[in-house]
């Protein structure tokens, strides 16, 4: 399913490609949809990519490919459909203008999503992260990546030089894979949980603090299990 704006943008891009042979510019798309900023176009294109209606060729400028249209086949099959903008009466135009203003204001506001809040995690000495049953937190979608996410409340000051403060909410992408240098949620001996920077060397794992007052913990890799990696921070003032 596509939103109204996603559907409009997809049809406009398809029509422009068939008429000119190349993609419309972001300014052209913004003007065609009556949006106030190009950031809304970026979000719409990303959503169409995720739903596999559109493909962006990043190595070429202004290179968009329509893969399929709603309720139709592939881009090649759908290309026979004509793009015909609706003709509105003066009364309809007045209504559409007010509707577009409200929609633009809504798009300008940060969209949020609810994530489960899994208690407190130590950024100092490891503590067990206890899930607070039923607790949720609303965070902007801009803090998220692909995949499942959850949130943890940070306690301690061992990661202050990484910009992670006591009381911050850590946004974690769930998973067991992480690269050297990434900040991860590490489960130690199946009972201790901590937020630290990951380093691997051979059969050993180092969990580094970002505060010189704390020592790096070096452990056999089989004692440490990655439960996710940090993708964002949410802070209340």
Short mmCIF file of N, CA, C and O in Angstrom, two decimals, residues 111-225:
data_model
loop_
_atom_site.label_atom_id
_atom_site.label_comp_id
_atom_site.label_asym_id
_atom_site.label_seq_id
_atom_site.Cartn_x
_atom_site.Cartn_y
_atom_site.Cartn_z
N UNK A 111 8.41 12.39 12.37
CA UNK A 111 7.58 11.23 12.63
C UNK A 111 8.22 10.38 13.70
O UNK A 111 9.44 10.27 13.80
N UNK A 112 7.39 9.75 14.55
CA UNK A 112 7.90 8.96 15.67
C UNK A 112 7.38 7.53 15.58
O UNK A 112 6.38 7.25 14.92
N UNK A 113 8.06 6.65 16.27
CA UNK A 113 7.65 5.26 16.36
C UNK A 113 7.90 4.78 17.79
O UNK A 113 8.84 5.25 18.45
N UNK A 114 7.06 3.90 18.29
CA UNK A 114 7.20 3.39 19.66
C UNK A 114 8.14 2.19 19.67
O UNK A 114 7.99 1.26 18.87
N UNK A 115 9.10 2.22 20.61
CA UNK A 115 10.03 1.11 20.79
C UNK A 115 9.89 0.56 22.20
O UNK A 115 9.60 1.31 23.14
N UNK A 116 10.10 -0.75 22.38
CA UNK A 116 10.11 -1.30 23.74
C UNK A 116 11.30 -0.77 24.53
O UNK A 116 12.40 -0.64 24.00
N UNK A 117 11.07 -0.43 25.80
CA UNK A 117 12.12 0.08 26.67
C UNK A 117 12.55 -1.03 27.61
O UNK A 117 11.77 -1.49 28.44
N UNK A 118 13.82 -1.44 27.50
CA UNK A 118 14.32 -2.58 28.26
C UNK A 118 15.18 -2.11 29.44
O UNK A 118 16.36 -2.39 29.53
N UNK A 119 14.57 -1.35 30.35
CA UNK A 119 15.23 -1.04 31.60
C UNK A 119 16.49 -0.21 31.44
O UNK A 119 16.65 0.59 30.52
N UNK A 120 17.45 -0.41 32.35
CA UNK A 120 18.65 0.41 32.41
C UNK A 120 19.87 -0.45 32.11
O UNK A 120 19.97 -1.60 32.51
N UNK A 121 20.81 0.14 31.38
CA UNK A 121 22.05 -0.57 31.04
C UNK A 121 23.21 0.25 31.58
O UNK A 121 23.21 1.48 31.55
N UNK A 122 24.22 -0.43 32.10
CA UNK A 122 25.35 0.26 32.70
C UNK A 122 26.33 0.70 31.64
O UNK A 122 26.73 -0.07 30.78
N UNK A 123 26.74 1.97 31.71
CA UNK A 123 27.85 2.44 30.91
C UNK A 123 29.07 2.57 31.82
O UNK A 123 30.03 3.23 31.52
N UNK A 124 29.00 1.90 32.97
CA UNK A 124 30.11 1.83 33.90
C UNK A 124 30.30 0.37 34.25
O UNK A 124 30.66 -0.44 33.42
N UNK A 125 30.01 -0.01 35.47
CA UNK A 125 30.07 -1.42 35.84
C UNK A 125 28.87 -2.14 35.26
O UNK A 125 27.76 -1.63 35.29
N UNK A 126 29.07 -3.36 34.71
CA UNK A 126 27.95 -4.08 34.10
C UNK A 126 26.85 -4.40 35.11
O UNK A 126 27.09 -4.74 36.24
N UNK A 127 25.60 -4.24 34.68
CA UNK A 127 24.45 -4.66 35.46
C UNK A 127 23.53 -5.42 34.52
O UNK A 127 23.64 -5.32 33.31
N UNK A 128 22.63 -6.19 35.10
CA UNK A 128 21.67 -6.91 34.27
C UNK A 128 20.62 -5.92 33.78
O UNK A 128 20.11 -5.11 34.53
N UNK A 129 20.34 -5.96 32.48
CA UNK A 129 19.31 -5.10 31.90
C UNK A 129 17.96 -5.79 32.05
O UNK A 129 17.72 -6.82 31.44
N UNK A 130 17.12 -5.22 32.89
CA UNK A 130 15.81 -5.82 33.15
C UNK A 130 14.75 -5.13 32.31
O UNK A 130 14.67 -3.90 32.31
N UNK A 131 13.97 -5.92 31.65
CA UNK A 131 12.90 -5.33 30.85
C UNK A 131 11.80 -4.80 31.74
O UNK A 131 11.38 -5.46 32.68
N UNK A 132 11.37 -3.59 31.47
CA UNK A 132 10.25 -3.00 32.17
C UNK A 132 8.99 -3.37 31.40
O UNK A 132 8.73 -2.85 30.33
N UNK A 133 8.22 -4.29 31.93
CA UNK A 133 7.08 -4.83 31.22
C UNK A 133 6.12 -3.71 30.79
O UNK A 133 5.70 -2.89 31.59
N UNK A 134 5.81 -3.70 29.51
CA UNK A 134 4.85 -2.76 28.97
C UNK A 134 5.40 -1.37 28.72
O UNK A 134 4.67 -0.51 28.22
N UNK A 135 6.67 -1.11 29.05
CA UNK A 135 7.21 0.23 28.85
C UNK A 135 7.54 0.45 27.38
O UNK A 135 8.08 -0.42 26.71
N UNK A 136 7.20 1.64 26.90
CA UNK A 136 7.48 2.03 25.52
C UNK A 136 8.05 3.44 25.52
O UNK A 136 7.85 4.20 26.46
N UNK A 137 8.77 3.76 24.47
CA UNK A 137 9.26 5.13 24.29
C UNK A 137 9.09 5.51 22.83
O UNK A 137 9.33 4.69 21.93
N UNK A 138 8.63 6.72 22.58
CA UNK A 138 8.47 7.23 21.21
C UNK A 138 9.74 7.93 20.78
O UNK A 138 10.21 8.84 21.47
N UNK A 139 10.32 7.52 19.65
CA UNK A 139 11.55 8.12 19.14
C UNK A 139 11.34 8.49 17.67
O UNK A 139 10.57 7.86 16.96
N UNK A 140 12.04 9.53 17.19
CA UNK A 140 11.94 9.89 15.77
C UNK A 140 12.46 8.76 14.88
O UNK A 140 13.47 8.12 15.20
N UNK A 141 11.79 8.54 13.77
CA UNK A 141 12.21 7.48 12.86
C UNK A 141 13.58 7.76 12.25
O UNK A 141 14.26 6.85 11.79
N UNK A 142 14.01 9.03 12.29
CA UNK A 142 15.32 9.37 11.73
C UNK A 142 16.46 8.75 12.52
O UNK A 142 17.58 8.64 12.03
N UNK A 143 16.19 8.30 13.77
CA UNK A 143 17.22 7.66 14.58
C UNK A 143 17.37 6.18 14.25
O UNK A 143 18.31 5.54 14.72
N UNK A 144 16.46 5.64 13.44
CA UNK A 144 16.43 4.20 13.21
C UNK A 144 17.04 3.83 11.87
O UNK A 144 17.10 4.63 10.95
N UNK A 145 17.51 2.58 11.79
CA UNK A 145 17.97 2.00 10.55
C UNK A 145 17.03 0.85 10.20
O UNK A 145 15.98 0.70 10.81
N UNK A 146 17.40 0.03 9.24
CA UNK A 146 16.59 -1.15 8.94
C UNK A 146 16.73 -2.16 10.06
O UNK A 146 17.75 -2.23 10.73
N UNK A 147 15.71 -2.98 10.27
CA UNK A 147 15.78 -4.03 11.27
C UNK A 147 14.96 -3.70 12.52
O UNK A 147 14.28 -2.69 12.61
N UNK A 148 15.05 -4.61 13.52
CA UNK A 148 14.34 -4.45 14.78
C UNK A 148 15.17 -3.60 15.75
O UNK A 148 16.39 -3.69 15.78
N UNK A 149 14.47 -2.79 16.54
CA UNK A 149 15.15 -1.89 17.48
C UNK A 149 14.51 -1.98 18.85
O UNK A 149 13.35 -2.36 18.99
N UNK A 150 15.28 -1.61 19.86
CA UNK A 150 14.75 -1.43 21.21
C UNK A 150 15.54 -0.32 21.88
O UNK A 150 16.52 0.19 21.33
N UNK A 151 15.10 0.10 23.05
CA UNK A 151 15.73 1.22 23.75
C UNK A 151 16.18 0.80 25.13
O UNK A 151 15.57 -0.07 25.78
N UNK A 152 17.27 1.40 25.60
CA UNK A 152 17.81 1.16 26.93
C UNK A 152 18.17 2.50 27.58
O UNK A 152 18.68 3.39 26.90
N UNK A 153 17.90 2.62 28.86
CA UNK A 153 18.29 3.82 29.59
C UNK A 153 19.71 3.64 30.13
O UNK A 153 20.01 2.64 30.79
N UNK A 154 20.58 4.60 29.85
CA UNK A 154 22.00 4.49 30.22
C UNK A 154 22.21 4.98 31.65
O UNK A 154 21.66 6.01 32.06
N UNK A 155 23.00 4.23 32.42
CA UNK A 155 23.44 4.68 33.73
C UNK A 155 24.96 4.67 33.75
O UNK A 155 25.60 3.81 33.15
N UNK A 156 25.56 5.62 34.43
CA UNK A 156 27.01 5.65 34.53
C UNK A 156 27.64 6.62 33.55
O UNK A 156 26.98 7.22 32.72
N UNK A 157 28.97 6.76 33.68
CA UNK A 157 29.70 7.77 32.90
C UNK A 157 30.88 7.20 32.13
O UNK A 157 31.75 7.94 31.68
N UNK A 158 30.91 5.89 31.92
CA UNK A 158 32.08 5.30 31.28
C UNK A 158 32.15 5.57 29.78
O UNK A 158 33.16 5.31 29.15
N UNK A 159 31.06 6.11 29.18
CA UNK A 159 31.07 6.36 27.74
C UNK A 159 30.92 7.85 27.43
O UNK A 159 30.52 8.23 26.32
N UNK A 160 31.31 8.70 28.38
CA UNK A 160 31.07 10.14 28.19
C UNK A 160 31.88 10.72 27.03
O UNK A 160 31.43 11.66 26.37
N UNK A 161 33.07 10.18 26.75
CA UNK A 161 33.87 10.73 25.66
C UNK A 161 33.33 10.31 24.29
O UNK A 161 33.79 10.81 23.26
N UNK A 162 32.36 9.39 24.29
CA UNK A 162 31.64 9.04 23.06
C UNK A 162 30.33 9.83 22.97
O UNK A 162 29.51 9.56 22.09
N UNK A 163 30.13 10.77 23.90
CA UNK A 163 28.93 11.58 23.89
C UNK A 163 27.72 10.91 24.50
O UNK A 163 26.59 11.36 24.32
N UNK A 164 27.94 9.81 25.28
CA UNK A 164 26.84 9.07 25.89
C UNK A 164 26.83 9.40 27.38
O UNK A 164 27.78 9.07 28.09
N UNK A 165 25.77 10.04 27.83
CA UNK A 165 25.70 10.54 29.20
C UNK A 165 24.73 9.73 30.05
O UNK A 165 23.84 9.04 29.53
N UNK A 166 24.92 9.83 31.35
CA UNK A 166 24.01 9.20 32.30
C UNK A 166 22.60 9.72 32.08
O UNK A 166 22.37 10.94 32.00
N UNK A 167 21.64 8.82 31.94
CA UNK A 167 20.25 9.20 31.71
C UNK A 167 19.84 9.22 30.26
O UNK A 167 18.64 9.34 29.96
N UNK A 168 20.79 9.13 29.33
CA UNK A 168 20.45 9.07 27.91
C UNK A 168 19.67 7.79 27.60
O UNK A 168 19.81 6.77 28.30
N UNK A 169 18.88 7.85 26.55
CA UNK A 169 18.22 6.64 26.05
C UNK A 169 18.98 6.17 24.82
O UNK A 169 19.08 6.90 23.84
N UNK A 170 19.55 4.96 24.90
CA UNK A 170 20.30 4.39 23.79
C UNK A 170 19.34 3.65 22.86
O UNK A 170 18.55 2.81 23.32
N UNK A 171 19.39 3.97 21.57
CA UNK A 171 18.58 3.27 20.57
C UNK A 171 19.45 2.17 19.97
O UNK A 171 20.51 2.44 19.41
N UNK A 172 19.01 0.94 20.11
CA UNK A 172 19.81 -0.23 19.76
C UNK A 172 19.16 -0.99 18.61
O UNK A 172 17.96 -1.28 18.64
N UNK A 173 19.96 -1.28 17.58
CA UNK A 173 19.51 -2.18 16.51
C UNK A 173 19.81 -3.60 16.93
O UNK A 173 20.97 -3.97 17.15
N UNK A 174 18.79 -4.40 17.09
CA UNK A 174 18.95 -5.76 17.59
C UNK A 174 19.71 -6.62 16.60
O UNK A 174 19.50 -6.55 15.39
N UNK A 175 20.64 -7.45 17.12
CA UNK A 175 21.41 -8.34 16.26
C UNK A 175 22.67 -8.79 16.96
O UNK A 175 23.10 -8.22 17.96
N UNK A 176 23.28 -9.83 16.41
CA UNK A 176 24.47 -10.42 17.02
C UNK A 176 25.74 -10.09 16.25
O UNK A 176 26.82 -10.56 16.60
N UNK A 177 25.62 -9.27 15.19
CA UNK A 177 26.78 -8.92 14.38
C UNK A 177 27.17 -7.47 14.62
O UNK A 177 26.31 -6.60 14.73
N UNK A 178 28.47 -7.22 14.73
CA UNK A 178 28.98 -5.87 14.90
C UNK A 178 30.43 -5.84 14.43
O UNK A 178 31.13 -6.86 14.48
N UNK A 179 30.87 -4.68 13.96
CA UNK A 179 32.23 -4.52 13.50
C UNK A 179 33.09 -3.89 14.58
O UNK A 179 32.59 -3.26 15.52
N UNK A 180 34.41 -4.09 14.45
CA UNK A 180 35.34 -3.48 15.40
C UNK A 180 35.13 -1.97 15.44
O UNK A 180 34.98 -1.32 14.40
N UNK A 181 35.11 -1.43 16.63
CA UNK A 181 34.95 0.00 16.81
C UNK A 181 33.53 0.45 17.04
O UNK A 181 33.30 1.59 17.43
N UNK A 182 32.55 -0.42 16.80
CA UNK A 182 31.16 -0.05 17.03
C UNK A 182 30.81 -0.20 18.50
O UNK A 182 31.38 -1.02 19.22
N UNK A 183 29.88 0.62 18.98
CA UNK A 183 29.41 0.55 20.36
C UNK A 183 28.25 -0.44 20.41
O UNK A 183 27.29 -0.33 19.64
N UNK A 184 28.38 -1.41 21.31
CA UNK A 184 27.44 -2.53 21.31
C UNK A 184 26.87 -2.76 22.71
O UNK A 184 27.42 -2.31 23.72
N UNK A 185 25.75 -3.48 22.73
CA UNK A 185 25.23 -4.06 23.97
C UNK A 185 25.83 -5.46 24.06
O UNK A 185 25.57 -6.31 23.20
N UNK A 186 26.66 -5.69 25.08
CA UNK A 186 27.36 -6.96 25.23
C UNK A 186 26.82 -7.70 26.44
O UNK A 186 26.74 -7.14 27.55
N UNK A 187 26.46 -8.96 26.24
CA UNK A 187 26.02 -9.84 27.32
C UNK A 187 27.21 -10.70 27.73
O UNK A 187 27.77 -11.44 26.91
N UNK A 188 27.61 -10.60 28.99
CA UNK A 188 28.79 -11.30 29.50
C UNK A 188 28.34 -12.45 30.40
O UNK A 188 27.59 -12.24 31.36
N UNK A 189 28.80 -13.64 30.07
CA UNK A 189 28.48 -14.84 30.87
C UNK A 189 26.98 -15.02 31.07
O UNK A 189 26.53 -15.55 32.09
N UNK A 190 26.19 -14.57 30.10
CA UNK A 190 24.74 -14.73 30.12
C UNK A 190 24.06 -14.08 31.32
O UNK A 190 22.91 -14.42 31.64
N UNK A 191 24.71 -13.11 31.97
CA UNK A 191 24.07 -12.47 33.11
C UNK A 191 24.39 -10.99 33.28
O UNK A 191 23.62 -10.26 33.89
N UNK A 192 25.50 -10.54 32.75
CA UNK A 192 25.85 -9.13 32.86
C UNK A 192 25.70 -8.46 31.49
O UNK A 192 26.12 -9.03 30.48
N UNK A 193 25.14 -7.26 31.50
CA UNK A 193 24.95 -6.53 30.25
C UNK A 193 25.60 -5.16 30.37
O UNK A 193 25.44 -4.49 31.39
N UNK A 194 26.34 -4.75 29.34
CA UNK A 194 27.00 -3.45 29.37
C UNK A 194 27.04 -2.84 27.98
O UNK A 194 26.94 -3.54 26.97
N UNK A 195 27.19 -1.52 27.95
CA UNK A 195 27.30 -0.78 26.70
C UNK A 195 28.75 -0.32 26.55
O UNK A 195 29.22 0.51 27.32
N UNK A 196 29.46 -0.88 25.56
CA UNK A 196 30.88 -0.59 25.40
C UNK A 196 31.26 -0.64 23.91
O UNK A 196 30.52 -1.16 23.07
N UNK A 197 32.46 -0.14 23.61
CA UNK A 197 32.99 -0.22 22.25
C UNK A 197 33.66 -1.57 22.06
O UNK A 197 34.44 -2.02 22.90
N UNK A 198 33.37 -2.22 20.94
CA UNK A 198 33.82 -3.58 20.69
C UNK A 198 35.15 -3.61 19.93
O UNK A 198 35.33 -2.89 18.95
N UNK A 199 36.07 -4.45 20.41
CA UNK A 199 37.30 -4.75 19.68
C UNK A 199 37.50 -6.27 19.74
O UNK A 199 37.37 -6.88 20.78
N UNK A 200 37.82 -6.84 18.58
CA UNK A 200 38.10 -8.27 18.53
C UNK A 200 39.54 -8.51 18.07
O UNK A 200 40.03 -7.82 17.18
N UNK A 201 40.17 -9.51 18.67
CA UNK A 201 41.49 -9.93 18.23
C UNK A 201 41.64 -11.41 18.51
O UNK A 201 41.73 -11.83 19.67
N UNK A 202 41.64 -12.20 17.43
CA UNK A 202 41.74 -13.65 17.59
C UNK A 202 40.54 -14.19 18.35
O UNK A 202 39.39 -13.91 18.03
N UNK A 203 40.84 -14.94 19.42
CA UNK A 203 39.78 -15.57 20.22
C UNK A 203 39.38 -14.70 21.40
O UNK A 203 38.64 -15.15 22.29
N UNK A 204 39.82 -13.45 21.42
CA UNK A 204 39.54 -12.57 22.55
C UNK A 204 38.70 -11.37 22.09
O UNK A 204 38.72 -10.97 20.93
N UNK A 205 37.97 -10.82 23.05
CA UNK A 205 37.13 -9.66 22.82
C UNK A 205 37.47 -8.61 23.86
O UNK A 205 37.58 -8.92 25.05
N UNK A 206 37.65 -7.37 23.42
CA UNK A 206 37.87 -6.26 24.33
C UNK A 206 36.63 -5.37 24.33
O UNK A 206 36.09 -5.04 23.27
N UNK A 207 36.18 -5.01 25.52
CA UNK A 207 35.05 -4.09 25.69
C UNK A 207 35.62 -2.80 26.27
O UNK A 207 35.98 -2.73 27.45
N UNK A 208 35.73 -1.77 25.42
CA UNK A 208 36.42 -0.54 25.77
C UNK A 208 35.45 0.52 26.29
O UNK A 208 34.40 0.75 25.70
N UNK A 209 35.85 1.18 27.35
CA UNK A 209 35.12 2.34 27.82
C UNK A 209 35.58 3.58 27.05
O UNK A 209 36.63 3.56 26.41
N UNK A 210 34.79 4.65 27.13
CA UNK A 210 35.17 5.93 26.53
C UNK A 210 35.36 6.94 27.66
O UNK A 210 34.82 8.05 27.64
N UNK A 211 36.14 6.51 28.65
CA UNK A 211 36.46 7.32 29.81
C UNK A 211 37.75 6.74 30.40
O UNK A 211 37.78 5.56 30.76
N UNK A 212 38.83 7.53 30.48
CA UNK A 212 40.12 7.00 30.94
C UNK A 212 40.10 6.46 32.36
O UNK A 212 41.03 5.74 32.77
N UNK A 213 39.08 6.78 33.12
CA UNK A 213 39.00 6.28 34.49
C UNK A 213 38.53 4.83 34.57
O UNK A 213 38.55 4.22 35.65
N UNK A 214 38.10 4.28 33.44
CA UNK A 214 37.62 2.89 33.41
C UNK A 214 38.57 2.03 32.59
O UNK A 214 39.07 2.46 31.55
N UNK A 215 38.79 0.82 33.07
CA UNK A 215 39.67 -0.12 32.38
C UNK A 215 38.93 -0.85 31.27
O UNK A 215 37.71 -1.04 31.34
N UNK A 216 39.67 -1.25 30.26
CA UNK A 216 39.12 -2.09 29.20
C UNK A 216 39.02 -3.52 29.70
O UNK A 216 39.97 -4.05 30.29
N UNK A 217 37.91 -4.15 29.50
CA UNK A 217 37.74 -5.56 29.88
C UNK A 217 38.06 -6.44 28.69
O UNK A 217 37.50 -6.26 27.60
N UNK A 218 38.95 -7.41 28.89
CA UNK A 218 39.34 -8.34 27.83
C UNK A 218 38.88 -9.73 28.26
O UNK A 218 39.25 -10.22 29.33
N UNK A 219 38.08 -10.34 27.40
CA UNK A 219 37.44 -11.61 27.73
C UNK A 219 37.52 -12.57 26.57
O UNK A 219 37.62 -12.16 25.40
N UNK A 220 37.49 -13.90 26.84
CA UNK A 220 37.37 -14.87 25.74
C UNK A 220 36.08 -14.62 24.95
O UNK A 220 35.04 -14.28 25.54
N UNK A 221 36.15 -14.77 23.65
CA UNK A 221 35.00 -14.46 22.80
C UNK A 221 33.78 -15.29 23.15
O UNK A 221 32.64 -14.82 23.00
N UNK A 222 33.98 -16.52 23.66
CA UNK A 222 32.83 -17.36 23.95
C UNK A 222 32.09 -16.93 25.22
O UNK A 222 31.03 -17.48 25.54
N UNK A 223 32.63 -15.96 25.94
CA UNK A 223 31.94 -15.44 27.12
C UNK A 223 31.11 -14.19 26.81
O UNK A 223 30.39 -13.70 27.67
N UNK A 224 31.23 -13.70 25.58
CA UNK A 224 30.56 -12.45 25.22
C UNK A 224 29.62 -12.69 24.05
O UNK A 224 30.01 -13.29 23.04
N UNK A 225 28.39 -12.21 24.19
CA UNK A 225 27.43 -12.31 23.10
C UNK A 225 26.88 -10.92 22.81
O UNK A 225 26.42 -10.22 23.72
#
